[in-house]
PDB file of C-alpha atoms in Angstrom:
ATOM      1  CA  UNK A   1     -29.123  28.114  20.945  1.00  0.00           C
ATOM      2  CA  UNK A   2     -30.836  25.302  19.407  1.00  0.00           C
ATOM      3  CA  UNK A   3     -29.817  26.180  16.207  1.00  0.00           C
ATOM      4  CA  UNK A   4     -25.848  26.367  17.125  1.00  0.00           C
ATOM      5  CA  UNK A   5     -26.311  22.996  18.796  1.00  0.00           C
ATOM      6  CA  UNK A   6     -27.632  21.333  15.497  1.00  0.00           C
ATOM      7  CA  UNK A   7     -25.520  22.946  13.132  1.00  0.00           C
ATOM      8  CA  UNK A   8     -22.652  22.377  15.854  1.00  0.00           C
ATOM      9  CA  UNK A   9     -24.097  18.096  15.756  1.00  0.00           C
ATOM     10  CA  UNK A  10     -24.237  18.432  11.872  1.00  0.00           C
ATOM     11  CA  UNK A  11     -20.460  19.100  11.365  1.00  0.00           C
ATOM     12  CA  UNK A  12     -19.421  17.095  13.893  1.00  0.00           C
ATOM     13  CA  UNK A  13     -21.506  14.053  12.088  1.00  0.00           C
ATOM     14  CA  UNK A  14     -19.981  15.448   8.399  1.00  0.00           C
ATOM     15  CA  UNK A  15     -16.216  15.616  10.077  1.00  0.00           C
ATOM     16  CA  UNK A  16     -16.646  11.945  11.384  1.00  0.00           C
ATOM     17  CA  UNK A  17     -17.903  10.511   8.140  1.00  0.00           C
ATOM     18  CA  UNK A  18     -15.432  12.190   6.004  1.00  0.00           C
ATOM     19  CA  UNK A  19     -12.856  10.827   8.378  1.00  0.00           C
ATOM     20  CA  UNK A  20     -13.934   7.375   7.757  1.00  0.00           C
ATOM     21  CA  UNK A  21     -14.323   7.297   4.202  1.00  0.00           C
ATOM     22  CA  UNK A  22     -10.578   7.963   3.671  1.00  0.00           C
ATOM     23  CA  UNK A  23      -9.451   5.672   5.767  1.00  0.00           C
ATOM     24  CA  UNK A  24      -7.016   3.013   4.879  1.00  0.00           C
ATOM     25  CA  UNK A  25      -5.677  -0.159   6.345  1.00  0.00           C
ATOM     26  CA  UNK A  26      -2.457  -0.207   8.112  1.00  0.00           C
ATOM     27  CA  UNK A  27      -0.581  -2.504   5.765  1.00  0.00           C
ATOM     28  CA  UNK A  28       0.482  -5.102   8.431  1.00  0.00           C
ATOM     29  CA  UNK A  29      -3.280  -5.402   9.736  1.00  0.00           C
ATOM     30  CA  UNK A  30      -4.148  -8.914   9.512  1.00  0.00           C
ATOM     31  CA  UNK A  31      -7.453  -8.087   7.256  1.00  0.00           C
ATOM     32  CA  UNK A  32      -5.303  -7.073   4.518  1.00  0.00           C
ATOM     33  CA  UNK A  33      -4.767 -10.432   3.884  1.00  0.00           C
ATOM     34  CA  UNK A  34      -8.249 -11.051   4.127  1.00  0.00           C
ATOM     35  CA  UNK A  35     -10.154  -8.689   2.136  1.00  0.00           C
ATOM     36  CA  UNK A  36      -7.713  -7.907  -0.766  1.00  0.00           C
ATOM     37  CA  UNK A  37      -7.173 -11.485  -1.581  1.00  0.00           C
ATOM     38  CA  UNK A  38      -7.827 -10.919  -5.415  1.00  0.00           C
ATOM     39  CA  UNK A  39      -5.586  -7.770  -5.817  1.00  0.00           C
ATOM     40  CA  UNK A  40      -2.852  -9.921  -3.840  1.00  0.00           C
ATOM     41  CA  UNK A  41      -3.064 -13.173  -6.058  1.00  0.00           C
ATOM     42  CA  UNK A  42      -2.844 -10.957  -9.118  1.00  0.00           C
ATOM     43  CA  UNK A  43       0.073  -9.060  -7.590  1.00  0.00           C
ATOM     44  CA  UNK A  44       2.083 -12.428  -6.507  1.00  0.00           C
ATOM     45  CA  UNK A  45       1.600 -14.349  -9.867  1.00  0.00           C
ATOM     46  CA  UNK A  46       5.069 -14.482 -11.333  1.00  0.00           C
ATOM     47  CA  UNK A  47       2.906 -14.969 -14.821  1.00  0.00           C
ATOM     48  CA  UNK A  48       1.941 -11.504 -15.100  1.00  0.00           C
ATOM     49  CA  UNK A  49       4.884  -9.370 -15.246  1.00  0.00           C
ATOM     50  CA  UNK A  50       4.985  -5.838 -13.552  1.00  0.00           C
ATOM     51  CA  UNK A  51       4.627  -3.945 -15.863  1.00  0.00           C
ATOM     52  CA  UNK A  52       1.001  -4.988 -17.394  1.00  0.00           C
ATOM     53  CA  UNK A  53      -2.417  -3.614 -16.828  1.00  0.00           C
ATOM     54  CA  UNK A  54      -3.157  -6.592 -14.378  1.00  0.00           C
ATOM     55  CA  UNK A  55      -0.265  -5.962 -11.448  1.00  0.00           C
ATOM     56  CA  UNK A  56      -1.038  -1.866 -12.082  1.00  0.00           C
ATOM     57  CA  UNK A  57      -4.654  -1.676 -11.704  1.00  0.00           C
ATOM     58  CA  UNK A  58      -4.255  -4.492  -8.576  1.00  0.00           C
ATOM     59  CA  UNK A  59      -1.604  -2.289  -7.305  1.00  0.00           C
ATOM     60  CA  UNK A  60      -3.570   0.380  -7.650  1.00  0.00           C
ATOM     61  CA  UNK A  61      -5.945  -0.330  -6.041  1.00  0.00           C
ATOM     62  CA  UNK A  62      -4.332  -2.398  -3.169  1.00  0.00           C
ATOM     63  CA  UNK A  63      -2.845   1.620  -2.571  1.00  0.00           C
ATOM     64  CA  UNK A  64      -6.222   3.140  -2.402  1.00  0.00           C
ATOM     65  CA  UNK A  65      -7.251   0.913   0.319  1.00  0.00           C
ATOM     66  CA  UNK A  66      -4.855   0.022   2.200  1.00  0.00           C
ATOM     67  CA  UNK A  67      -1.936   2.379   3.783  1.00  0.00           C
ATOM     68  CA  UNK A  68       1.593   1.240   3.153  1.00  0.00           C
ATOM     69  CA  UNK A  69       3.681   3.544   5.484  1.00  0.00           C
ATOM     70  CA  UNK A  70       2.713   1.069   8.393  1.00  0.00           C
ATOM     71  CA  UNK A  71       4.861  -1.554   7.106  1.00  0.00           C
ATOM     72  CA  UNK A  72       7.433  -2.155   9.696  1.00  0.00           C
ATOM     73  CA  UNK A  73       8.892  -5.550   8.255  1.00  0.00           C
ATOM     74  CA  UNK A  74       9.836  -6.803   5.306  1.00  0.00           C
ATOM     75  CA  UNK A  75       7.645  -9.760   5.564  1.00  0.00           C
ATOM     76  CA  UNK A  76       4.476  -7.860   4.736  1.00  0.00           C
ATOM     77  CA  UNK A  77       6.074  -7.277   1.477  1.00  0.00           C
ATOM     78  CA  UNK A  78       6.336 -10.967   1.123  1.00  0.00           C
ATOM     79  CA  UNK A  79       2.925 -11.988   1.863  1.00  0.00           C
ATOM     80  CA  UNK A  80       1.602  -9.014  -0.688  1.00  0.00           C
ATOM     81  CA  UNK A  81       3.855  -9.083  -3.869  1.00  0.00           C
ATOM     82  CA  UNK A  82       5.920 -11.449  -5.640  1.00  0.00           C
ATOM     83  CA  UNK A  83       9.309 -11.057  -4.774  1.00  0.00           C
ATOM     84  CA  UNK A  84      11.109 -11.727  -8.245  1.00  0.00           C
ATOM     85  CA  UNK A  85       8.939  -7.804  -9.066  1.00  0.00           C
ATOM     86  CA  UNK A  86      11.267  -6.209  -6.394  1.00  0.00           C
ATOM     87  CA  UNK A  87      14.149  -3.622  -7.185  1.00  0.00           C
ATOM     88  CA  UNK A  88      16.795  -3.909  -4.507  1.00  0.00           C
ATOM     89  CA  UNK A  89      19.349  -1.551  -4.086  1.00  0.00           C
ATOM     90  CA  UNK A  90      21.952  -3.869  -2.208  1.00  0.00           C
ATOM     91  CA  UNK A  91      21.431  -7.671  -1.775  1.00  0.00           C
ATOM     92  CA  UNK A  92      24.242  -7.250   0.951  1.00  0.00           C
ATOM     93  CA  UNK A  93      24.339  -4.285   2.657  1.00  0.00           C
ATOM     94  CA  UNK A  94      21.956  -4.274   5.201  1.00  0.00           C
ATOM     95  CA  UNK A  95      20.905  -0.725   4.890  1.00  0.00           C
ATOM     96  CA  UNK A  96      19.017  -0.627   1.576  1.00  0.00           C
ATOM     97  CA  UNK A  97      15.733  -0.043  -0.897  1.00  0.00           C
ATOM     98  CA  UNK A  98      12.884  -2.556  -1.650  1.00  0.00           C
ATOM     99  CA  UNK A  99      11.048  -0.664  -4.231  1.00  0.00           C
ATOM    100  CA  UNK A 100       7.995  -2.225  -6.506  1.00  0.00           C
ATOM    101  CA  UNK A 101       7.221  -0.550 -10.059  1.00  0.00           C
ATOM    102  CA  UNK A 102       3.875  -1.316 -11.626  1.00  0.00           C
ATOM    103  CA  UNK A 103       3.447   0.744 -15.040  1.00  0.00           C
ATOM    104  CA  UNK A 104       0.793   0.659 -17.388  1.00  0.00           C
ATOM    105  CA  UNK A 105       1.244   3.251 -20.662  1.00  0.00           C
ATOM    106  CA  UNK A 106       2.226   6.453 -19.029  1.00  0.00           C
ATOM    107  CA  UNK A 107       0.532   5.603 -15.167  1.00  0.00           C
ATOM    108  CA  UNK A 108       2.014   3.745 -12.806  1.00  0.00           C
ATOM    109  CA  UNK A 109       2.512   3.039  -8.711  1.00  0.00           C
ATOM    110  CA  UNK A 110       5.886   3.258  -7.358  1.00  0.00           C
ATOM    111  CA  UNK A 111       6.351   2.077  -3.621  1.00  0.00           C
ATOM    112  CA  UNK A 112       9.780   2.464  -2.438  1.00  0.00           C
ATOM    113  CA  UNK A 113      10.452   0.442   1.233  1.00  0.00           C
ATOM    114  CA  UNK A 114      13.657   2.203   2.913  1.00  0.00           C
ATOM    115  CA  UNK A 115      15.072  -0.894   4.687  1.00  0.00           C
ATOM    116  CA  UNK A 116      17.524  -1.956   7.407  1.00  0.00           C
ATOM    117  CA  UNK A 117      17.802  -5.415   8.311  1.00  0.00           C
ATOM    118  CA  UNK A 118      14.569  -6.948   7.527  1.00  0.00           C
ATOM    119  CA  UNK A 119      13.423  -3.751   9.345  1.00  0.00           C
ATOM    120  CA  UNK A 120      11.367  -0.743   7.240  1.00  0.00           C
ATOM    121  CA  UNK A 121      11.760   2.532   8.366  1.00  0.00           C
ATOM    122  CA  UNK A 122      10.307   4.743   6.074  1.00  0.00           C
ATOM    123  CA  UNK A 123       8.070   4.354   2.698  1.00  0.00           C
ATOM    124  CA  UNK A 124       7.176   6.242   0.075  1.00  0.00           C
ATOM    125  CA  UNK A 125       3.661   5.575  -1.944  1.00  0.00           C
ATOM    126  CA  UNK A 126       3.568   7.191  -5.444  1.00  0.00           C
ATOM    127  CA  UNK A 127       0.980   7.158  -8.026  1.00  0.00           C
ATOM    128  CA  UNK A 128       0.359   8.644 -11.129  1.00  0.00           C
TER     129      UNK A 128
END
């Protein structure tokens, strides 16, 4: 019995710490902000153009640590990336796309921000 108990305590203590170690930050959490100030400036500096190692490896990484499907509004994407890098589907129609393309050689990050209003209801994080 005292053998199940500690195997039983050892996978619950693996289960927990693999659970944290993949964790990302909701995109709209405050701490975003915060902690990924570097990754932020480089990815809001109209002087570095999209496509560049700089904006893809900060891009990059931003994704790895922080979860973009949270975003509900479309100010989060205003406070994290320069908006002159957006692709817009419609700059009228209320319904459209907000998508940011960061490409380095044959890599890149695509996030694509399914929009109505200056509502987001659905996003899709690619990276390659």
């Amino acid at each position: 019995m005292k053998k199940i108990q500690t195997l039983l305590f050892g996978l619950l203590v693996t289960v927990l710490f693999a659970g944290c170690s993949t964790e990302r930050l909701p995109s709209e959490d405050l701490e975003v902000l915060q902690f990924y100030q570097k990754e932020i400036a480089v990815l809001k500096n109209p002087q570095i153009l999209p496509n560049t190692r700089e904006k893809y490896e900060a891009a990059k990484s931003l994704v790895e640590k922080v979860d973009f499907t949270f975003t509900r509004e479309t100010k989060t994407l205003n406070d994290i990336f320069f908006f002159g890098d957006a692709i817009v589907s419609s700059e009228t129609d209320p319904e459209r796309t907000i998508a940011f393309n960061f490409q380095y050689g044959n890599k890149y990050v695509r996030l694509i921000f399914y929009c109505y209003d200056r509502f987001i209801f659905k996003v899709e994080e690619v990276v390659k």
